[in-house]
């Protein structure tokens, strides 16, 4: 049906499953290219939309649109995108940046400052990420790590959204993503994580 309507349908990359949920609208306004970019955690699927809880971010920020176009160009050319300004994209740079952000929180904590990592995902099996998180903590040590919580949410709807937060009292990085921390997501799929920049949306 899409092809009959004139849509150019591309079936992704040979080596990587496209699991990201990304939409970029490009238009020309007064001779200038403008973008509206939507990054979601859920599929564009009317059935699962009734069963899953998901999040999406819609923005007119130019750099998001440019990054999104790089991702689509990578899919079209068979060369996954790498040079991003704001978006994180697997298989090239999402995992490396996540490891970097965890490392930054470790460094801040070692300086005696408050550092916090919140990760909402469905699965954690990527050994590199696990090893990096182990460096942050040893769980269950009284008075030291007994405040660390792992919470499993089982409710009416599938908790499908992925959220990563790296926070200090002065600064907070928050990402919405399609990617769990599984090797298949971080190394063998096209995934996207988008930073939430607006303070009001972060608070929500």
GROMACS .gro file of C-alpha atoms in nm:
model
  204
    1UNK     CA    1   0.000   0.000   0.000
    2UNK     CA    2   0.280   0.240   0.080
    3UNK     CA    3   0.452   0.175  -0.251
    4UNK     CA    4   0.124   0.217  -0.436
    5UNK     CA    5   0.093   0.558  -0.270
    6UNK     CA    6   0.438   0.655  -0.400
    7UNK     CA    7   0.641   0.587  -0.085
    8UNK     CA    8   0.997   0.461  -0.128
    9UNK     CA    9   1.009   0.163   0.108
   10UNK     CA   10   1.358   0.057   0.223
   11UNK     CA   11   1.395  -0.271   0.409
   12UNK     CA   12   1.689  -0.171   0.627
   13UNK     CA   13   2.048  -0.287   0.645
   14UNK     CA   14   2.172  -0.634   0.559
   15UNK     CA   15   2.366  -0.687   0.884
   16UNK     CA   16   2.155  -0.483   1.128
   17UNK     CA   17   1.789  -0.493   1.226
   18UNK     CA   18   1.636  -0.145   1.228
   19UNK     CA   19   1.472  -0.121   1.571
   20UNK     CA   20   1.476   0.257   1.615
   21UNK     CA   21   1.154   0.457   1.609
   22UNK     CA   22   1.239   0.773   1.420
   23UNK     CA   23   1.050   1.017   1.200
   24UNK     CA   24   1.197   1.325   1.031
   25UNK     CA   25   0.978   1.569   0.838
   26UNK     CA   26   1.186   1.796   0.616
   27UNK     CA   27   1.034   2.107   0.461
   28UNK     CA   28   1.151   2.427   0.302
   29UNK     CA   29   1.033   2.751   0.463
   30UNK     CA   30   1.136   3.081   0.300
   31UNK     CA   31   1.424   2.907   0.126
   32UNK     CA   32   1.555   2.736   0.442
   33UNK     CA   33   1.534   2.370   0.537
   34UNK     CA   34   1.336   2.309   0.856
   35UNK     CA   35   1.286   1.983   1.042
   36UNK     CA   36   1.032   1.828   1.273
   37UNK     CA   37   1.179   1.519   1.438
   38UNK     CA   38   1.000   1.254   1.641
   39UNK     CA   39   1.195   0.996   1.840
   40UNK     CA   40   0.991   0.729   2.014
   41UNK     CA   41   1.035   0.426   2.232
   42UNK     CA   42   0.746   0.237   2.070
   43UNK     CA   43   0.653   0.101   1.731
   44UNK     CA   44   0.420   0.280   1.489
   45UNK     CA   45   0.163   0.008   1.545
   46UNK     CA   46  -0.201   0.066   1.639
   47UNK     CA   47  -0.229  -0.274   1.811
   48UNK     CA   48   0.067  -0.251   2.049
   49UNK     CA   49  -0.016   0.116   2.117
   50UNK     CA   50  -0.313  -0.017   2.316
   51UNK     CA   51  -0.099  -0.261   2.517
   52UNK     CA   52   0.234  -0.085   2.576
   53UNK     CA   53   0.335   0.230   2.761
   54UNK     CA   54   0.574   0.433   2.550
   55UNK     CA   55   0.718   0.780   2.527
   56UNK     CA   56   0.797   1.006   2.236
   57UNK     CA   57   0.972   1.336   2.187
   58UNK     CA   58   0.877   1.576   1.907
   59UNK     CA   59   1.102   1.872   1.839
   60UNK     CA   60   1.175   2.137   1.578
   61UNK     CA   61   1.537   2.164   1.695
   62UNK     CA   62   1.744   2.173   1.378
   63UNK     CA   63   2.030   1.957   1.504
   64UNK     CA   64   1.790   1.671   1.586
   65UNK     CA   65   1.661   1.676   1.229
   66UNK     CA   66   2.012   1.682   1.087
   67UNK     CA   67   2.111   1.387   1.306
   68UNK     CA   68   1.794   1.204   1.202
   69UNK     CA   69   1.876   1.259   0.836
   70UNK     CA   70   2.223   1.113   0.897
   71UNK     CA   71   2.062   0.800   1.040
   72UNK     CA   72   1.830   0.763   0.741
   73UNK     CA   73   2.119   0.825   0.500
   74UNK     CA   74   2.314   0.552   0.679
   75UNK     CA   75   2.024   0.309   0.633
   76UNK     CA   76   1.994   0.399   0.264
   77UNK     CA   77   2.367   0.367   0.196
   78UNK     CA   78   2.434   0.063   0.416
   79UNK     CA   79   2.674   0.261   0.636
   80UNK     CA   80   2.530   0.313   0.988
   81UNK     CA   81   2.546   0.674   1.110
   82UNK     CA   82   2.821   0.783   1.346
   83UNK     CA   83   2.881   1.159   1.352
   84UNK     CA   84   2.595   1.280   1.570
   85UNK     CA   85   2.555   1.609   1.752
   86UNK     CA   86   2.264   1.518   1.981
   87UNK     CA   87   2.118   1.177   1.903
   88UNK     CA   88   2.292   0.856   2.006
   89UNK     CA   89   2.271   0.584   1.742
   90UNK     CA   90   2.358   0.216   1.760
   91UNK     CA   91   2.547   0.029   1.634
   92UNK     CA   92   2.814   0.302   1.611
   93UNK     CA   93   2.805   0.536   1.910
   94UNK     CA   94   2.518   0.464   2.151
   95UNK     CA   95   2.700   0.201   2.358
   96UNK     CA   96   3.025   0.399   2.371
   97UNK     CA   97   2.844   0.709   2.492
   98UNK     CA   98   2.647   0.517   2.757
   99UNK     CA   99   2.974   0.370   2.889
  100UNK     CA  100   3.122   0.722   2.887
  101UNK     CA  101   2.828   0.865   3.085
  102UNK     CA  102   2.856   0.586   3.345
  103UNK     CA  103   3.230   0.652   3.369
  104UNK     CA  104   3.160   1.022   3.428
  105UNK     CA  105   2.925   0.938   3.717
  106UNK     CA  106   3.193   0.711   3.867
  107UNK     CA  107   3.448   0.993   3.841
  108UNK     CA  108   3.213   1.242   4.006
  109UNK     CA  109   3.126   0.999   4.287
  110UNK     CA  110   3.496   0.930   4.353
  111UNK     CA  111   3.541   1.302   4.407
  112UNK     CA  112   3.290   1.277   4.690
  113UNK     CA  113   3.008   1.444   4.501
  114UNK     CA  114   2.653   1.319   4.461
  115UNK     CA  115   2.604   1.114   4.144
  116UNK     CA  116   2.301   0.917   4.033
  117UNK     CA  117   2.221   0.676   3.750
  118UNK     CA  118   1.863   0.573   3.671
  119UNK     CA  119   1.809   0.317   3.396
  120UNK     CA  120   1.465   0.200   3.287
  121UNK     CA  121   1.497  -0.088   3.042
  122UNK     CA  122   1.346  -0.430   2.978
  123UNK     CA  123   1.669  -0.628   2.978
  124UNK     CA  124   2.036  -0.594   3.075
  125UNK     CA  125   2.270  -0.852   2.918
  126UNK     CA  126   2.546  -0.646   2.749
  127UNK     CA  127   2.857  -0.755   2.941
  128UNK     CA  128   3.045  -0.431   2.880
  129UNK     CA  129   2.761  -0.227   3.029
  130UNK     CA  130   2.722  -0.473   3.318
  131UNK     CA  131   3.096  -0.458   3.394
  132UNK     CA  132   3.087  -0.078   3.388
  133UNK     CA  133   2.789  -0.071   3.625
  134UNK     CA  134   2.964  -0.318   3.858
  135UNK     CA  135   3.242  -0.060   3.890
  136UNK     CA  136   2.978   0.178   4.029
  137UNK     CA  137   2.853  -0.044   4.303
  138UNK     CA  138   2.861  -0.357   4.508
  139UNK     CA  139   2.504  -0.413   4.618
  140UNK     CA  140   2.389  -0.490   4.970
  141UNK     CA  141   2.680  -0.348   5.172
  142UNK     CA  142   2.514  -0.208   5.490
  143UNK     CA  143   2.528   0.169   5.505
  144UNK     CA  144   2.698   0.187   5.168
  145UNK     CA  145   2.502   0.027   4.885
  146UNK     CA  146   2.192  -0.101   5.061
  147UNK     CA  147   1.999   0.194   4.916
  148UNK     CA  148   2.040   0.067   4.557
  149UNK     CA  149   1.714  -0.056   4.413
  150UNK     CA  150   1.625  -0.286   4.126
  151UNK     CA  151   1.252  -0.262   4.063
  152UNK     CA  152   1.048  -0.487   3.834
  153UNK     CA  153   0.721  -0.333   3.718
  154UNK     CA  154   0.446  -0.576   3.626
  155UNK     CA  155   0.113  -0.415   3.551
  156UNK     CA  156  -0.172  -0.398   3.305
  157UNK     CA  157   0.047  -0.259   3.026
  158UNK     CA  158   0.392  -0.361   2.904
  159UNK     CA  159   0.644  -0.100   3.025
  160UNK     CA  160   0.807  -0.064   2.685
  161UNK     CA  161   0.983   0.273   2.715
  162UNK     CA  162   1.355   0.294   2.781
  163UNK     CA  163   1.491   0.589   2.977
  164UNK     CA  164   1.850   0.660   3.082
  165UNK     CA  165   1.931   0.930   3.340
  166UNK     CA  166   2.276   1.044   3.454
  167UNK     CA  167   2.230   1.308   3.723
  168UNK     CA  168   2.419   1.526   3.966
  169UNK     CA  169   2.272   1.812   4.174
  170UNK     CA  170   2.403   2.059   3.913
  171UNK     CA  171   2.340   1.874   3.590
  172UNK     CA  172   2.109   1.608   3.448
  173UNK     CA  173   2.133   1.409   3.126
  174UNK     CA  174   1.816   1.225   3.026
  175UNK     CA  175   1.758   1.009   2.717
  176UNK     CA  176   1.454   0.838   2.569
  177UNK     CA  177   1.547   0.533   2.366
  178UNK     CA  178   1.434   0.227   2.174
  179UNK     CA  179   1.732   0.026   2.305
  180UNK     CA  180   1.762  -0.216   2.593
  181UNK     CA  181   2.115  -0.280   2.718
  182UNK     CA  182   2.148  -0.609   2.533
  183UNK     CA  183   2.433  -0.683   2.292
  184UNK     CA  184   2.182  -0.736   2.013
  185UNK     CA  185   2.053  -0.381   2.070
  186UNK     CA  186   2.384  -0.205   2.130
  187UNK     CA  187   2.591  -0.377   1.861
  188UNK     CA  188   2.362  -0.548   1.607
  189UNK     CA  189   2.069  -0.311   1.562
  190UNK     CA  190   1.999   0.042   1.447
  191UNK     CA  191   1.875   0.210   1.765
  192UNK     CA  192   1.830   0.573   1.866
  193UNK     CA  193   1.844   0.757   2.198
  194UNK     CA  194   1.736   1.121   2.213
  195UNK     CA  195   1.831   1.365   2.488
  196UNK     CA  196   1.549   1.543   2.667
  197UNK     CA  197   1.668   1.904   2.683
  198UNK     CA  198   1.360   2.097   2.800
  199UNK     CA  199   1.356   2.129   3.183
  200UNK     CA  200   0.975   2.106   3.201
  201UNK     CA  201   0.968   1.783   3.001
  202UNK     CA  202   1.255   1.642   3.209
  203UNK     CA  203   1.059   1.711   3.526
  204UNK     CA  204   0.750   1.536   3.385
   0.00000   0.00000   0.00000
